[in-house]
Amino acid sequence: MPRSLVTGGAGFLGSHLCDSLLASGHEVICLDNLFTGHRDNVKHLQGRKDFTFVEADVVEPFDFEVDFIWNLACPAAPGHYRYKPVSTTMTSVMGTLNCLELGRRTGARVFHASTSEVYGDPEVHPQPESYRGCVNPIGPRACYDEGKRCAETLCFDHRRMHGTSIKVVRIFNTYGPRMHPYDGRVVSNFIRQAVCGEPLTIYGDGMQTRSFCYVSDLIDGFRRLMDSREDFTGPMNLGNPGEFTMIELARLVERHAGRHVTLEHRALPKDDPTRRQPDIALAKKELGWQPTVPLAEGIVRTIEWFRSINLADYPPPSPYVMQPEAQKAG
Ligand code: NAD
Ligand code: UDP
């Protein structure tokens, strides 16, 4: 039975990855400090003999006998990482180094969850893996962007120095059931607001774009990348190339939530990227992968999940997402 360690396994993506691994016969150790994750995301797995939950911080070294290491632990939503910027950088850097050291000791393959944020506010569109990015190293997003850039550096230096087996994925905006309803990301905000009958908050003029990938497509890409030939390391973009403005997204959520909503404009956060769309030519060529779930279908599934949960069970992990007034346009 292959053994997998999933750091950040109680989070949105991590919990879906745990499900996928268990379904294909892996034994799974899920390590999480529950900062932005939620116990309920893995509640259905508790009690299984092939699943272990370990509450721990990836900044501290850890040791397990495993074949695969999936390095997902890191706050991922701007409101969360701006709330704990220093520990976000430390989580990216030390968490990745600890995974790589474990990979070196055990011979396990290390999968690292990087991000489209390494491209910053891109001048090249869509973004191929060869683009080196446009990141403000001292801005409010830098703790995340630079932390992830440094984590990629560690992966490649570890491989050059020690031959560590690595797979680096750059994830573009992904959404679906089990997103934290108060993570402050645009899909979770719009859906929560629509379900609660509140105005949808549009930052800036709402003409900035993002490309949204449904979680099942992304996890399929993860699994294919981990199983790819040893000498293929990435970095590889995974995301859905369909590109939408925030206004278009708001109207789509309104249509599928089945109720009229008003839009309320707020100030655009500093360094908010203007456009983002993955170039997925490499994923198509190397993995034969491309997303299959259209945005409308994924939004419907996500709305259903938001309607099925009790929002009171999800206290906001950071006060930032609860202070929209502070961001109001002048
Ligand atoms: P998430 O916040 O739901 O999951 C992150 C998990 O990591 C949480 O369960 C959290 O409690 C845990 N965690 C945070 N710091 C930790 C620490 N120091 N020690 C142990 N656990 C810790 O976010 P997600 O969307 O599932 O993101 C998972 C990974 O994918 C992150 O590394 C993120 O940067 C990356 N990513 C996600 C997206 C996306 O759109 N969802 C896009 C780009 C990159
Ligand atoms: N955004 C918005 N309203 C919200 C939350 C976010 O208009 O309630 C915007 C945000 O300014 C950004 C886009 O939506 O331009 C995506 O934000 P998110 O935090 O989901 O992801 P990221 O900026 O990390 O891509």
PDB file of C-alpha atoms in Angstrom, residues 39-259:
ATOM      1  CA  ARG A  39     -11.817  19.435  11.008  1.00  0.00           C
ATOM      2  CA  ASP A  40     -15.127  18.845   9.212  1.00  0.00           C
ATOM      3  CA  ASN A  41     -13.268  18.618   5.885  1.00  0.00           C
ATOM      4  CA  VAL A  42     -11.835  15.262   6.991  1.00  0.00           C
ATOM      5  CA  LYS A  43     -14.498  14.223   9.506  1.00  0.00           C
ATOM      6  CA  HIS A  44     -15.800  11.544   7.128  1.00  0.00           C
ATOM      7  CA  LEU A  45     -12.304   9.962   7.091  1.00  0.00           C
ATOM      8  CA  GLN A  46     -11.786   9.771  10.844  1.00  0.00           C
ATOM      9  CA  GLY A  47     -11.835   6.208  12.144  1.00  0.00           C
ATOM     10  CA  ARG A  48     -10.548   4.661   8.913  1.00  0.00           C
ATOM     11  CA  LYS A  49      -7.494   2.427   9.430  1.00  0.00           C
ATOM     12  CA  ASP A  50      -5.774   3.906   6.371  1.00  0.00           C
ATOM     13  CA  PHE A  51      -6.166   7.541   7.514  1.00  0.00           C
ATOM     14  CA  THR A  52      -4.310   9.377  10.273  1.00  0.00           C
ATOM     15  CA  PHE A  53      -4.772  13.005  11.261  1.00  0.00           C
ATOM     16  CA  VAL A  54      -1.804  14.744  12.898  1.00  0.00           C
ATOM     17  CA  GLU A  55      -2.268  18.250  14.284  1.00  0.00           C
ATOM     18  CA  ALA A  56       1.128  19.923  13.810  1.00  0.00           C
ATOM     19  CA  ASP A  57       2.888  22.899  12.292  1.00  0.00           C
ATOM     20  CA  VAL A  58       5.027  22.293   9.190  1.00  0.00           C
ATOM     21  CA  VAL A  59       7.482  24.939  10.358  1.00  0.00           C
ATOM     22  CA  GLU A  60       8.699  22.323  12.880  1.00  0.00           C
ATOM     23  CA  PRO A  61      10.499  19.252  11.438  1.00  0.00           C
ATOM     24  CA  PHE A  62       8.410  16.081  11.111  1.00  0.00           C
ATOM     25  CA  ASP A  63       9.253  12.494  10.349  1.00  0.00           C
ATOM     26  CA  PHE A  64       7.150   9.749   8.753  1.00  0.00           C
ATOM     27  CA  GLU A  65       7.885   6.701   6.623  1.00  0.00           C
ATOM     28  CA  VAL A  66       6.154   7.609   3.375  1.00  0.00           C
ATOM     29  CA  ASP A  67       6.465   7.193  -0.394  1.00  0.00           C
ATOM     30  CA  PHE A  68       4.818  10.455  -1.440  1.00  0.00           C
ATOM     31  CA  ILE A  69       4.831  13.902   0.176  1.00  0.00           C
ATOM     32  CA  TRP A  70       2.226  16.457  -0.903  1.00  0.00           C
ATOM     33  CA  ASN A  71       3.224  19.904   0.351  1.00  0.00           C
ATOM     34  CA  LEU A  72       0.012  21.938   0.501  1.00  0.00           C
ATOM     35  CA  ALA A  73       0.203  23.583   3.928  1.00  0.00           C
ATOM     36  CA  CYS A  74      -0.002  27.363   3.601  1.00  0.00           C
ATOM     37  CA  PRO A  75      -2.661  30.032   4.069  1.00  0.00           C
ATOM     38  CA  ALA A  76      -3.843  30.713   0.517  1.00  0.00           C
ATOM     39  CA  ALA A  77      -6.373  33.542   0.712  1.00  0.00           C
ATOM     40  CA  PRO A  78      -5.135  37.154   0.723  1.00  0.00           C
ATOM     41  CA  GLY A  79      -7.098  38.023   3.894  1.00  0.00           C
ATOM     42  CA  HIS A  80      -5.453  35.148   5.751  1.00  0.00           C
ATOM     43  CA  TYR A  81      -1.892  35.662   4.691  1.00  0.00           C
ATOM     44  CA  ARG A  82      -2.042  39.419   5.209  1.00  0.00           C
ATOM     45  CA  TYR A  83      -3.175  38.690   8.784  1.00  0.00           C
ATOM     46  CA  LYS A  84      -0.137  36.467   9.516  1.00  0.00           C
ATOM     47  CA  PRO A  85       2.476  37.563   6.966  1.00  0.00           C
ATOM     48  CA  VAL A  86       5.627  36.453   8.778  1.00  0.00           C
ATOM     49  CA  SER A  87       4.290  33.011   9.636  1.00  0.00           C
ATOM     50  CA  THR A  88       3.023  32.694   6.029  1.00  0.00           C
ATOM     51  CA  THR A  89       6.533  33.184   4.666  1.00  0.00           C
ATOM     52  CA  MET A  90       7.931  30.816   7.314  1.00  0.00           C
ATOM     53  CA  THR A  91       5.290  28.216   6.463  1.00  0.00           C
ATOM     54  CA  SER A  92       6.172  28.336   2.766  1.00  0.00           C
ATOM     55  CA  VAL A  93       9.906  28.301   3.262  1.00  0.00           C
ATOM     56  CA  MET A  94      10.404  26.072   6.326  1.00  0.00           C
ATOM     57  CA  GLY A  95       7.437  23.839   5.491  1.00  0.00           C
ATOM     58  CA  THR A  96       8.847  23.180   2.030  1.00  0.00           C
ATOM     59  CA  LEU A  97      12.369  22.627   3.354  1.00  0.00           C
ATOM     60  CA  ASN A  98      11.063  20.159   5.945  1.00  0.00           C
ATOM     61  CA  CYS A  99       9.186  18.263   3.197  1.00  0.00           C
ATOM     62  CA  LEU A 100      12.298  18.195   1.010  1.00  0.00           C
ATOM     63  CA  GLU A 101      14.488  16.943   3.880  1.00  0.00           C
ATOM     64  CA  LEU A 102      11.972  14.183   4.551  1.00  0.00           C
ATOM     65  CA  GLY A 103      11.947  13.369   0.831  1.00  0.00           C
ATOM     66  CA  ARG A 104      15.734  13.189   0.830  1.00  0.00           C
ATOM     67  CA  ARG A 105      15.806  10.874   3.861  1.00  0.00           C
ATOM     68  CA  THR A 106      13.031   8.520   2.731  1.00  0.00           C
ATOM     69  CA  GLY A 107      13.426   8.749  -1.053  1.00  0.00           C
ATOM     70  CA  ALA A 108       9.796   9.899  -1.237  1.00  0.00           C
ATOM     71  CA  ARG A 109       8.663  12.049  -4.149  1.00  0.00           C
ATOM     72  CA  VAL A 110       7.849  15.618  -3.084  1.00  0.00           C
ATOM     73  CA  PHE A 111       4.932  17.444  -4.709  1.00  0.00           C
ATOM     74  CA  HIS A 112       4.978  21.159  -4.052  1.00  0.00           C
ATOM     75  CA  ALA A 113       1.853  23.336  -4.373  1.00  0.00           C
ATOM     76  CA  SER A 114       3.087  26.606  -5.802  1.00  0.00           C
ATOM     77  CA  THR A 115       0.865  29.277  -7.252  1.00  0.00           C
ATOM     78  CA  SER A 116       0.096  31.603 -10.138  1.00  0.00           C
ATOM     79  CA  GLU A 117       1.021  34.351  -7.654  1.00  0.00           C
ATOM     80  CA  VAL A 118       4.666  33.704  -8.565  1.00  0.00           C
ATOM     81  CA  TYR A 119       3.769  35.643 -11.734  1.00  0.00           C
ATOM     82  CA  GLY A 120       2.547  38.617  -9.623  1.00  0.00           C
ATOM     83  CA  ASP A 121       0.699  41.240 -11.681  1.00  0.00           C
ATOM     84  CA  PRO A 122       1.739  39.749 -15.025  1.00  0.00           C
ATOM     85  CA  GLU A 123       2.871  41.707 -18.088  1.00  0.00           C
ATOM     86  CA  VAL A 124       2.631  38.537 -20.199  1.00  0.00           C
ATOM     87  CA  HIS A 125      -0.804  37.111 -20.954  1.00  0.00           C
ATOM     88  CA  PRO A 126      -1.708  34.264 -20.698  1.00  0.00           C
ATOM     89  CA  GLN A 127       1.112  33.183 -18.402  1.00  0.00           C
ATOM     90  CA  PRO A 128       3.404  30.342 -19.563  1.00  0.00           C
ATOM     91  CA  GLU A 129       5.761  28.634 -17.107  1.00  0.00           C
ATOM     92  CA  SER A 130       8.727  30.400 -18.755  1.00  0.00           C
ATOM     93  CA  TYR A 131       7.426  33.830 -17.613  1.00  0.00           C
ATOM     94  CA  ARG A 132       9.443  35.023 -14.603  1.00  0.00           C
ATOM     95  CA  GLY A 133       6.805  37.259 -13.111  1.00  0.00           C
ATOM     96  CA  CYS A 134       6.269  40.776 -11.858  1.00  0.00           C
ATOM     97  CA  VAL A 135       6.095  40.641  -8.062  1.00  0.00           C
ATOM     98  CA  ASN A 136       6.381  43.524  -5.608  1.00  0.00           C
ATOM     99  CA  PRO A 137       8.802  42.070  -3.023  1.00  0.00           C
ATOM    100  CA  ILE A 138       7.777  44.481  -0.255  1.00  0.00           C
ATOM    101  CA  GLY A 139       4.007  44.767  -0.781  1.00  0.00           C
ATOM    102  CA  PRO A 140       1.195  43.203   1.285  1.00  0.00           C
ATOM    103  CA  ARG A 141       1.021  40.116  -0.970  1.00  0.00           C
ATOM    104  CA  ALA A 142       4.791  39.542  -0.876  1.00  0.00           C
ATOM    105  CA  CYS A 143       4.713  37.253   2.182  1.00  0.00           C
ATOM    106  CA  TYR A 144       2.799  34.761   0.050  1.00  0.00           C
ATOM    107  CA  ASP A 145       4.227  35.447  -3.411  1.00  0.00           C
ATOM    108  CA  GLU A 146       7.873  35.620  -2.352  1.00  0.00           C
ATOM    109  CA  GLY A 147       7.437  32.769   0.131  1.00  0.00           C
ATOM    110  CA  LYS A 148       6.157  30.581  -2.722  1.00  0.00           C
ATOM    111  CA  ARG A 149       8.907  31.772  -5.075  1.00  0.00           C
ATOM    112  CA  CYS A 150      11.532  30.897  -2.472  1.00  0.00           C
ATOM    113  CA  ALA A 151       9.874  27.508  -1.915  1.00  0.00           C
ATOM    114  CA  GLU A 152      10.254  26.768  -5.639  1.00  0.00           C
ATOM    115  CA  THR A 153      13.921  27.770  -5.406  1.00  0.00           C
ATOM    116  CA  LEU A 154      14.387  25.345  -2.499  1.00  0.00           C
ATOM    117  CA  CYS A 155      12.791  22.511  -4.507  1.00  0.00           C
ATOM    118  CA  PHE A 156      15.127  22.962  -7.456  1.00  0.00           C
ATOM    119  CA  ASP A 157      18.261  23.527  -5.350  1.00  0.00           C
ATOM    120  CA  HIS A 158      17.445  20.442  -3.277  1.00  0.00           C
ATOM    121  CA  ARG A 159      17.143  18.422  -6.452  1.00  0.00           C
ATOM    122  CA  ARG A 160      20.422  19.809  -7.845  1.00  0.00           C
ATOM    123  CA  MET A 161      22.269  19.181  -4.548  1.00  0.00           C
ATOM    124  CA  HIS A 162      20.710  15.917  -3.359  1.00  0.00           C
ATOM    125  CA  GLY A 163      18.799  14.463  -6.312  1.00  0.00           C
ATOM    126  CA  THR A 164      15.495  14.844  -4.421  1.00  0.00           C
ATOM    127  CA  SER A 165      12.497  13.798  -6.488  1.00  0.00           C
ATOM    128  CA  ILE A 166      10.269  16.884  -7.015  1.00  0.00           C
ATOM    129  CA  LYS A 167       7.089  17.897  -8.814  1.00  0.00           C
ATOM    130  CA  VAL A 168       6.198  21.593  -8.747  1.00  0.00           C
ATOM    131  CA  VAL A 169       2.709  22.763  -9.696  1.00  0.00           C
ATOM    132  CA  ARG A 170       1.627  26.385 -10.118  1.00  0.00           C
ATOM    133  CA  ILE A 171      -2.049  26.416  -9.219  1.00  0.00           C
ATOM    134  CA  PHE A 172      -4.382  29.057 -10.658  1.00  0.00           C
ATOM    135  CA  ASN A 173      -7.561  30.115  -8.777  1.00  0.00           C
ATOM    136  CA  THR A 174      -9.443  26.969  -7.815  1.00  0.00           C
ATOM    137  CA  TYR A 175     -12.866  26.751  -6.174  1.00  0.00           C
ATOM    138  CA  GLY A 176     -15.435  24.209  -5.008  1.00  0.00           C
ATOM    139  CA  PRO A 177     -17.041  22.613  -1.958  1.00  0.00           C
ATOM    140  CA  ARG A 178     -15.034  22.938   1.313  1.00  0.00           C
ATOM    141  CA  MET A 179     -13.630  26.374   0.536  1.00  0.00           C
ATOM    142  CA  HIS A 180     -13.705  28.146   3.857  1.00  0.00           C
ATOM    143  CA  PRO A 181     -16.844  30.327   3.645  1.00  0.00           C
ATOM    144  CA  TYR A 182     -14.968  33.162   5.354  1.00  0.00           C
ATOM    145  CA  ASP A 183     -11.662  32.900   3.520  1.00  0.00           C
ATOM    146  CA  GLY A 184     -12.375  36.203   1.753  1.00  0.00           C
ATOM    147  CA  ARG A 185     -11.684  34.785  -1.703  1.00  0.00           C
ATOM    148  CA  VAL A 186     -13.965  35.985  -4.432  1.00  0.00           C
ATOM    149  CA  VAL A 187     -15.880  32.761  -5.144  1.00  0.00           C
ATOM    150  CA  SER A 188     -16.551  31.996  -1.472  1.00  0.00           C
ATOM    151  CA  ASN A 189     -17.457  35.635  -0.758  1.00  0.00           C
ATOM    152  CA  PHE A 190     -19.891  35.927  -3.666  1.00  0.00           C
ATOM    153  CA  ILE A 191     -21.575  32.602  -2.961  1.00  0.00           C
ATOM    154  CA  ARG A 192     -21.829  33.188   0.794  1.00  0.00           C
ATOM    155  CA  GLN A 193     -23.182  36.683   0.192  1.00  0.00           C
ATOM    156  CA  ALA A 194     -25.696  35.480  -2.413  1.00  0.00           C
ATOM    157  CA  VAL A 195     -26.884  32.604  -0.211  1.00  0.00           C
ATOM    158  CA  CYS A 196     -27.320  35.023   2.727  1.00  0.00           C
ATOM    159  CA  GLY A 197     -29.076  37.648   0.601  1.00  0.00           C
ATOM    160  CA  GLU A 198     -26.298  40.224   1.071  1.00  0.00           C
ATOM    161  CA  PRO A 199     -24.786  42.540  -1.566  1.00  0.00           C
ATOM    162  CA  LEU A 200     -21.871  41.066  -3.512  1.00  0.00           C
ATOM    163  CA  THR A 201     -18.674  42.997  -2.787  1.00  0.00           C
ATOM    164  CA  ILE A 202     -16.789  44.032  -5.933  1.00  0.00           C
ATOM    165  CA  TYR A 203     -13.268  45.304  -5.343  1.00  0.00           C
ATOM    166  CA  GLY A 204     -12.335  48.108  -7.722  1.00  0.00           C
ATOM    167  CA  ASP A 205     -14.347  48.343 -10.942  1.00  0.00           C
ATOM    168  CA  GLY A 206     -14.688  44.548 -11.147  1.00  0.00           C
ATOM    169  CA  MET A 207     -13.045  44.448 -14.581  1.00  0.00           C
ATOM    170  CA  GLN A 208      -9.970  42.559 -13.297  1.00  0.00           C
ATOM    171  CA  THR A 209      -9.948  38.954 -14.487  1.00  0.00           C
ATOM    172  CA  ARG A 210      -9.284  35.533 -13.043  1.00  0.00           C
ATOM    173  CA  SER A 211      -9.539  32.007 -14.467  1.00  0.00           C
ATOM    174  CA  PHE A 212     -11.380  29.573 -12.206  1.00  0.00           C
ATOM    175  CA  CYS A 213     -10.720  25.831 -12.058  1.00  0.00           C
ATOM    176  CA  TYR A 214     -13.096  23.378 -10.394  1.00  0.00           C
ATOM    177  CA  VAL A 215     -11.467  21.343  -7.640  1.00  0.00           C
ATOM    178  CA  SER A 216     -11.991  17.858  -9.179  1.00  0.00           C
ATOM    179  CA  ASP A 217     -10.173  18.924 -12.354  1.00  0.00           C
ATOM    180  CA  LEU A 218      -7.270  20.257 -10.322  1.00  0.00           C
ATOM    181  CA  ILE A 219      -6.926  17.104  -8.206  1.00  0.00           C
ATOM    182  CA  ASP A 220      -6.912  15.005 -11.377  1.00  0.00           C
ATOM    183  CA  GLY A 221      -4.022  17.186 -12.605  1.00  0.00           C
ATOM    184  CA  PHE A 222      -2.198  16.761  -9.263  1.00  0.00           C
ATOM    185  CA  ARG A 223      -2.402  12.983  -9.487  1.00  0.00           C
ATOM    186  CA  ARG A 224      -1.198  12.899 -13.093  1.00  0.00           C
ATOM    187  CA  LEU A 225       1.728  15.204 -12.319  1.00  0.00           C
ATOM    188  CA  MET A 226       2.823  13.122  -9.309  1.00  0.00           C
ATOM    189  CA  ASP A 227       2.713   9.993 -11.509  1.00  0.00           C
ATOM    190  CA  SER A 228       4.673  11.594 -14.369  1.00  0.00           C
ATOM    191  CA  ARG A 229       8.161  10.414 -15.369  1.00  0.00           C
ATOM    192  CA  GLU A 230      10.889  10.983 -12.746  1.00  0.00           C
ATOM    193  CA  ASP A 231      12.856  13.491 -14.814  1.00  0.00           C
ATOM    194  CA  PHE A 232       9.827  15.734 -15.292  1.00  0.00           C
ATOM    195  CA  THR A 233       9.887  18.203 -12.403  1.00  0.00           C
ATOM    196  CA  GLY A 234       7.707  21.082 -13.595  1.00  0.00           C
ATOM    197  CA  PRO A 235       7.041  23.832 -12.725  1.00  0.00           C
ATOM    198  CA  MET A 236       3.713  23.221 -14.395  1.00  0.00           C
ATOM    199  CA  ASN A 237       0.646  25.459 -14.579  1.00  0.00           C
ATOM    200  CA  LEU A 238      -2.670  23.841 -13.668  1.00  0.00           C
ATOM    201  CA  GLY A 239      -5.824  25.879 -14.052  1.00  0.00           C
ATOM    202  CA  ASN A 240      -8.802  26.536 -16.259  1.00  0.00           C
ATOM    203  CA  PRO A 241      -8.015  28.963 -19.105  1.00  0.00           C
ATOM    204  CA  GLY A 242     -11.613  30.327 -19.160  1.00  0.00           C
ATOM    205  CA  GLU A 243     -11.125  33.972 -18.140  1.00  0.00           C
ATOM    206  CA  PHE A 244     -13.835  36.065 -16.440  1.00  0.00           C
ATOM    207  CA  THR A 245     -14.149  39.549 -14.979  1.00  0.00           C
ATOM    208  CA  MET A 246     -15.370  39.784 -11.384  1.00  0.00           C
ATOM    209  CA  ILE A 247     -18.559  41.423 -12.669  1.00  0.00           C
ATOM    210  CA  GLU A 248     -19.174  38.435 -14.943  1.00  0.00           C
ATOM    211  CA  LEU A 249     -18.568  36.089 -12.026  1.00  0.00           C
ATOM    212  CA  ALA A 250     -20.989  38.050  -9.839  1.00  0.00           C
ATOM    213  CA  ARG A 251     -23.721  37.818 -12.484  1.00  0.00           C
ATOM    214  CA  LEU A 252     -23.099  34.090 -12.909  1.00  0.00           C
ATOM    215  CA  VAL A 253     -23.400  33.511  -9.147  1.00  0.00           C
ATOM    216  CA  GLU A 254     -26.574  35.613  -9.093  1.00  0.00           C
ATOM    217  CA  ARG A 255     -28.128  33.583 -11.916  1.00  0.00           C
ATOM    218  CA  HIS A 256     -27.381  30.228 -10.281  1.00  0.00           C
ATOM    219  CA  ALA A 257     -28.231  31.310  -6.743  1.00  0.00           C
ATOM    220  CA  GLY A 258     -31.666  32.141  -8.143  1.00  0.00           C
ATOM    221  CA  ARG A 259     -32.083  35.500  -6.437  1.00  0.00           C
TER     222      ARG A 259
END
